[in-house]
Amino acid sequence: MTLSQRISVLSATGIFVFATTLSAQNVPPQQRPQQSPQPPQQQLQQPQSEPVSDAEVKQFASAFGEIQQINEKTQQKMVSTVENEGIQVDRFNEIVQSQQNPNQDAGTSEKEMESFNTAIQELQVIQNASQQEMQQAVIDEGLTVERYQELMSQVQTDANLQQRLQELMEEE
């Protein structure tokens, strides 16, 4: 898998929001934690890109690799958790979609909903632990979470930075 494919995959999963294939968005609205919206001026401001040193590229590359491994491990745990509750992942996703779309009925039995709700609770615990592990991986590499996020955004749009990162990752 090329660097740009890995970045796309990780970006698609919201890597530093730490969403995985079964993210918190899949939690029924009544079970979701409340989030405070950002003030409008913060949402409109685009931070200016700081120059990226070679040391930061190395730190980012190392953290990126760690986060990728954590993400893969987390996804495996989540799949196992859902299956251990007696639900196939496809069926789980179908139930999630039906909860997000009031016009769609998944036809779930009471027992199936109990298993689903138990799985959701367990997935939240797994996701929270994964988020903490990913944050620690970034910190252990000498970056702040905010700087990692800035670098991730830059890597997605800056071909030169992508090339620098690709070269570094190929060396390892």
PDB file of C-alpha atoms in Angstrom:
ATOM      1  CA  MET A   1       0.000   0.000   0.000  1.00  0.00           C
ATOM      2  CA  THR A   2       1.446   3.364  -0.972  1.00  0.00           C
ATOM      3  CA  LEU A   3       1.764   6.263   1.435  1.00  0.00           C
ATOM      4  CA  SER A   4      -1.035   8.213  -0.212  1.00  0.00           C
ATOM      5  CA  GLN A   5      -3.322   5.167   0.032  1.00  0.00           C
ATOM      6  CA  ARG A   6      -2.453   4.748   3.712  1.00  0.00           C
ATOM      7  CA  ILE A   7      -3.088   8.424   4.355  1.00  0.00           C
ATOM      8  CA  SER A   8      -6.413   8.202   2.534  1.00  0.00           C
ATOM      9  CA  VAL A   9      -7.434   5.128   4.495  1.00  0.00           C
ATOM     10  CA  LEU A  10      -6.426   6.671   7.787  1.00  0.00           C
ATOM     11  CA  SER A  11      -8.010   9.990   6.895  1.00  0.00           C
ATOM     12  CA  ALA A  12     -11.209   8.275   5.860  1.00  0.00           C
ATOM     13  CA  THR A  13     -11.389   6.698   9.278  1.00  0.00           C
ATOM     14  CA  GLY A  14     -10.746  10.048  10.884  1.00  0.00           C
ATOM     15  CA  ILE A  15      -7.515   8.863  12.342  1.00  0.00           C
ATOM     16  CA  PHE A  16      -6.940  11.586  14.811  1.00  0.00           C
ATOM     17  CA  VAL A  17     -10.533  11.863  15.662  1.00  0.00           C
ATOM     18  CA  PHE A  18      -9.744   8.201  16.221  1.00  0.00           C
ATOM     19  CA  ALA A  19     -12.793   6.880  14.569  1.00  0.00           C
ATOM     20  CA  THR A  20     -12.531   3.324  13.433  1.00  0.00           C
ATOM     21  CA  THR A  21     -14.814   1.255  11.282  1.00  0.00           C
ATOM     22  CA  LEU A  22     -17.336   1.119  14.107  1.00  0.00           C
ATOM     23  CA  SER A  23     -17.072   4.702  15.357  1.00  0.00           C
ATOM     24  CA  ALA A  24     -18.959   6.611  18.014  1.00  0.00           C
ATOM     25  CA  GLN A  25     -21.225   7.892  15.240  1.00  0.00           C
ATOM     26  CA  ASN A  26     -22.692   4.409  15.250  1.00  0.00           C
ATOM     27  CA  VAL A  27     -23.884   4.898  18.806  1.00  0.00           C
ATOM     28  CA  PRO A  28     -27.592   5.618  19.104  1.00  0.00           C
ATOM     29  CA  PRO A  29     -28.233   9.343  19.757  1.00  0.00           C
ATOM     30  CA  GLN A  30     -29.381   8.741  23.332  1.00  0.00           C
ATOM     31  CA  GLN A  31     -26.042   7.026  24.131  1.00  0.00           C
ATOM     32  CA  ARG A  32     -23.735   9.584  22.462  1.00  0.00           C
ATOM     33  CA  PRO A  33     -21.656  11.881  24.637  1.00  0.00           C
ATOM     34  CA  GLN A  34     -22.615  15.533  24.305  1.00  0.00           C
ATOM     35  CA  GLN A  35     -20.128  17.630  22.354  1.00  0.00           C
ATOM     36  CA  SER A  36     -19.850  21.365  22.633  1.00  0.00           C
ATOM     37  CA  PRO A  37     -19.740  23.105  19.266  1.00  0.00           C
ATOM     38  CA  GLN A  38     -16.809  25.345  18.429  1.00  0.00           C
ATOM     39  CA  PRO A  39     -17.433  29.069  18.247  1.00  0.00           C
ATOM     40  CA  PRO A  40     -18.024  30.169  14.629  1.00  0.00           C
ATOM     41  CA  GLN A  41     -14.812  32.223  14.372  1.00  0.00           C
ATOM     42  CA  GLN A  42     -12.729  29.172  15.293  1.00  0.00           C
ATOM     43  CA  GLN A  43     -14.417  27.117  12.610  1.00  0.00           C
ATOM     44  CA  LEU A  44     -13.698  29.722   9.943  1.00  0.00           C
ATOM     45  CA  GLN A  45     -10.039  30.331  10.744  1.00  0.00           C
ATOM     46  CA  GLN A  46      -7.531  28.277   8.826  1.00  0.00           C
ATOM     47  CA  PRO A  47      -4.252  27.973  10.708  1.00  0.00           C
ATOM     48  CA  GLN A  48      -1.204  29.032   8.732  1.00  0.00           C
ATOM     49  CA  SER A  49       1.023  26.092   7.911  1.00  0.00           C
ATOM     50  CA  GLU A  50       4.257  26.151   9.821  1.00  0.00           C
ATOM     51  CA  PRO A  51       7.359  24.899   8.039  1.00  0.00           C
ATOM     52  CA  VAL A  52       7.969  21.236   8.751  1.00  0.00           C
ATOM     53  CA  SER A  53      11.465  20.316   9.893  1.00  0.00           C
ATOM     54  CA  ASP A  54      13.106  17.019   9.032  1.00  0.00           C
ATOM     55  CA  ALA A  55      12.897  16.098  12.716  1.00  0.00           C
ATOM     56  CA  GLU A  56       9.128  16.671  12.697  1.00  0.00           C
ATOM     57  CA  VAL A  57       8.733  14.589   9.549  1.00  0.00           C
ATOM     58  CA  LYS A  58      10.571  11.755  11.334  1.00  0.00           C
ATOM     59  CA  GLN A  59       8.429  12.172  14.453  1.00  0.00           C
ATOM     60  CA  PHE A  60       5.273  12.246  12.366  1.00  0.00           C
ATOM     61  CA  ALA A  61       6.309   9.180  10.350  1.00  0.00           C
ATOM     62  CA  SER A  62       6.978   7.208  13.500  1.00  0.00           C
ATOM     63  CA  ALA A  63       3.729   8.292  15.164  1.00  0.00           C
ATOM     64  CA  PHE A  64       1.839   7.627  11.925  1.00  0.00           C
ATOM     65  CA  GLY A  65       3.154   4.057  11.826  1.00  0.00           C
ATOM     66  CA  GLU A  66       2.246   3.466  15.465  1.00  0.00           C
ATOM     67  CA  ILE A  67      -1.235   4.880  14.969  1.00  0.00           C
ATOM     68  CA  GLN A  68      -1.761   2.712  11.912  1.00  0.00           C
ATOM     69  CA  GLN A  69      -0.873  -0.392  13.955  1.00  0.00           C
ATOM     70  CA  ILE A  70      -3.130   0.684  16.827  1.00  0.00           C
ATOM     71  CA  ASN A  71      -5.969   1.336  14.380  1.00  0.00           C
ATOM     72  CA  GLU A  72      -5.625  -2.106  12.803  1.00  0.00           C
ATOM     73  CA  LYS A  73      -5.519  -3.783  16.224  1.00  0.00           C
ATOM     74  CA  THR A  74      -8.561  -1.774  17.335  1.00  0.00           C
ATOM     75  CA  GLN A  75     -10.551  -2.728  14.256  1.00  0.00           C
ATOM     76  CA  GLN A  76      -9.802  -6.406  14.895  1.00  0.00           C
ATOM     77  CA  LYS A  77     -10.904  -6.064  18.537  1.00  0.00           C
ATOM     78  CA  MET A  78     -14.094  -4.324  17.473  1.00  0.00           C
ATOM     79  CA  VAL A  79     -14.975  -7.002  14.944  1.00  0.00           C
ATOM     80  CA  SER A  80     -14.306  -9.719  17.532  1.00  0.00           C
ATOM     81  CA  THR A  81     -16.423  -7.881  20.099  1.00  0.00           C
ATOM     82  CA  VAL A  82     -19.385  -7.630  17.755  1.00  0.00           C
ATOM     83  CA  GLU A  83     -19.074 -11.272  16.721  1.00  0.00           C
ATOM     84  CA  ASN A  84     -18.675 -12.398  20.356  1.00  0.00           C
ATOM     85  CA  GLU A  85     -22.068 -10.826  21.003  1.00  0.00           C
ATOM     86  CA  GLY A  86     -23.516 -13.157  18.387  1.00  0.00           C
ATOM     87  CA  ILE A  87     -23.928 -10.573  15.639  1.00  0.00           C
ATOM     88  CA  GLN A  88     -22.204 -10.623  12.271  1.00  0.00           C
ATOM     89  CA  VAL A  89     -20.496  -7.329  11.391  1.00  0.00           C
ATOM     90  CA  ASP A  90     -22.710  -6.832   8.324  1.00  0.00           C
ATOM     91  CA  ARG A  91     -25.820  -7.287  10.461  1.00  0.00           C
ATOM     92  CA  PHE A  92     -24.422  -4.947  13.110  1.00  0.00           C
ATOM     93  CA  ASN A  93     -23.849  -2.275  10.462  1.00  0.00           C
ATOM     94  CA  GLU A  94     -27.358  -2.839   9.121  1.00  0.00           C
ATOM     95  CA  ILE A  95     -28.804  -2.188  12.591  1.00  0.00           C
ATOM     96  CA  VAL A  96     -26.645   0.933  12.932  1.00  0.00           C
ATOM     97  CA  GLN A  97     -27.910   2.223   9.592  1.00  0.00           C
ATOM     98  CA  SER A  98     -31.509   1.535  10.557  1.00  0.00           C
ATOM     99  CA  GLN A  99     -31.041   3.580  13.740  1.00  0.00           C
ATOM    100  CA  GLN A 100     -29.647   6.464  11.742  1.00  0.00           C
ATOM    101  CA  ASN A 101     -32.441   6.330   9.164  1.00  0.00           C
ATOM    102  CA  PRO A 102     -35.960   6.464  10.609  1.00  0.00           C
ATOM    103  CA  ASN A 103     -37.394   5.125   7.327  1.00  0.00           C
ATOM    104  CA  GLN A 104     -35.355   1.932   7.516  1.00  0.00           C
ATOM    105  CA  ASP A 105     -36.406  -0.981   9.724  1.00  0.00           C
ATOM    106  CA  ALA A 106     -33.789  -3.600  10.519  1.00  0.00           C
ATOM    107  CA  GLY A 107     -36.387  -5.995  11.928  1.00  0.00           C
ATOM    108  CA  THR A 108     -34.407  -6.712  15.077  1.00  0.00           C
ATOM    109  CA  SER A 109     -35.601  -9.028  17.788  1.00  0.00           C
ATOM    110  CA  GLU A 110     -35.425  -8.047  21.451  1.00  0.00           C
ATOM    111  CA  LYS A 111     -32.536 -10.465  22.008  1.00  0.00           C
ATOM    112  CA  GLU A 112     -30.672  -9.101  19.005  1.00  0.00           C
ATOM    113  CA  MET A 113     -31.106  -5.527  20.291  1.00  0.00           C
ATOM    114  CA  GLU A 114     -29.760  -6.555  23.690  1.00  0.00           C
ATOM    115  CA  SER A 115     -26.676  -8.029  22.015  1.00  0.00           C
ATOM    116  CA  PHE A 116     -26.350  -4.935  19.836  1.00  0.00           C
ATOM    117  CA  ASN A 117     -26.547  -2.560  22.820  1.00  0.00           C
ATOM    118  CA  THR A 118     -24.010  -4.619  24.766  1.00  0.00           C
ATOM    119  CA  ALA A 119     -21.676  -4.565  21.783  1.00  0.00           C
ATOM    120  CA  ILE A 120     -22.068  -0.771  21.460  1.00  0.00           C
ATOM    121  CA  GLN A 121     -21.067  -0.297  25.100  1.00  0.00           C
ATOM    122  CA  GLU A 122     -18.046  -2.551  24.693  1.00  0.00           C
ATOM    123  CA  LEU A 123     -17.044  -0.774  21.484  1.00  0.00           C
ATOM    124  CA  GLN A 124     -17.074   2.564  23.267  1.00  0.00           C
ATOM    125  CA  VAL A 125     -14.647   1.204  25.864  1.00  0.00           C
ATOM    126  CA  ILE A 126     -12.380  -0.164  23.125  1.00  0.00           C
ATOM    127  CA  GLN A 127     -12.513   3.093  21.198  1.00  0.00           C
ATOM    128  CA  ASN A 128     -11.719   5.192  24.272  1.00  0.00           C
ATOM    129  CA  ALA A 129      -8.714   3.001  25.077  1.00  0.00           C
ATOM    130  CA  SER A 130      -7.582   3.213  21.458  1.00  0.00           C
ATOM    131  CA  GLN A 131      -7.834   7.000  21.479  1.00  0.00           C
ATOM    132  CA  GLN A 132      -5.692   7.196  24.593  1.00  0.00           C
ATOM    133  CA  GLU A 133      -3.155   4.801  23.102  1.00  0.00           C
ATOM    134  CA  MET A 134      -2.960   6.839  19.888  1.00  0.00           C
ATOM    135  CA  GLN A 135      -2.569  10.094  21.778  1.00  0.00           C
ATOM    136  CA  GLN A 136       0.221   8.567  23.844  1.00  0.00           C
ATOM    137  CA  ALA A 137       1.949   7.319  20.682  1.00  0.00           C
ATOM    138  CA  VAL A 138       1.988  10.880  19.341  1.00  0.00           C
ATOM    139  CA  ILE A 139       3.250  12.303  22.624  1.00  0.00           C
ATOM    140  CA  ASP A 140       5.914   9.587  22.898  1.00  0.00           C
ATOM    141  CA  GLU A 141       7.259  10.728  19.517  1.00  0.00           C
ATOM    142  CA  GLY A 142       7.655  14.268  20.836  1.00  0.00           C
ATOM    143  CA  LEU A 143       4.671  15.864  19.096  1.00  0.00           C
ATOM    144  CA  THR A 144       1.560  17.425  20.518  1.00  0.00           C
ATOM    145  CA  VAL A 145      -1.793  16.115  19.368  1.00  0.00           C
ATOM    146  CA  GLU A 146      -2.508  19.497  17.789  1.00  0.00           C
ATOM    147  CA  ARG A 147       0.766  19.502  15.843  1.00  0.00           C
ATOM    148  CA  TYR A 148       0.163  15.943  14.677  1.00  0.00           C
ATOM    149  CA  GLN A 149      -3.245  17.013  13.373  1.00  0.00           C
ATOM    150  CA  GLU A 150      -1.680  20.000  11.591  1.00  0.00           C
ATOM    151  CA  LEU A 151       0.929  17.748  10.007  1.00  0.00           C
ATOM    152  CA  MET A 152      -1.733  15.249   8.926  1.00  0.00           C
ATOM    153  CA  SER A 153      -3.638  18.049   7.200  1.00  0.00           C
ATOM    154  CA  GLN A 154      -0.476  19.279   5.514  1.00  0.00           C
ATOM    155  CA  VAL A 155       0.493  15.796   4.360  1.00  0.00           C
ATOM    156  CA  GLN A 156      -2.900  15.390   2.720  1.00  0.00           C
ATOM    157  CA  THR A 157      -2.478  18.535   0.628  1.00  0.00           C
ATOM    158  CA  ASP A 158       1.283  19.077   0.227  1.00  0.00           C
ATOM    159  CA  ALA A 159       2.872  16.844  -2.413  1.00  0.00           C
ATOM    160  CA  ASN A 160       6.392  17.846  -1.303  1.00  0.00           C
ATOM    161  CA  LEU A 161       5.668  16.825   2.283  1.00  0.00           C
ATOM    162  CA  GLN A 162       4.113  13.579   1.072  1.00  0.00           C
ATOM    163  CA  GLN A 163       7.285  12.827  -0.843  1.00  0.00           C
ATOM    164  CA  ARG A 164       9.483  13.593   2.175  1.00  0.00           C
ATOM    165  CA  LEU A 165       7.350  11.321   4.319  1.00  0.00           C
ATOM    166  CA  GLN A 166       7.309   8.546   1.704  1.00  0.00           C
ATOM    167  CA  GLU A 167      11.094   8.628   1.434  1.00  0.00           C
ATOM    168  CA  LEU A 168      11.468   8.468   5.190  1.00  0.00           C
ATOM    169  CA  MET A 169       9.050   5.557   5.533  1.00  0.00           C
ATOM    170  CA  GLU A 170      10.786   3.626   2.758  1.00  0.00           C
ATOM    171  CA  GLU A 171      14.120   3.963   4.593  1.00  0.00           C
ATOM    172  CA  GLU A 172      12.758   2.214   7.672  1.00  0.00           C
TER     173      GLU A 172
END
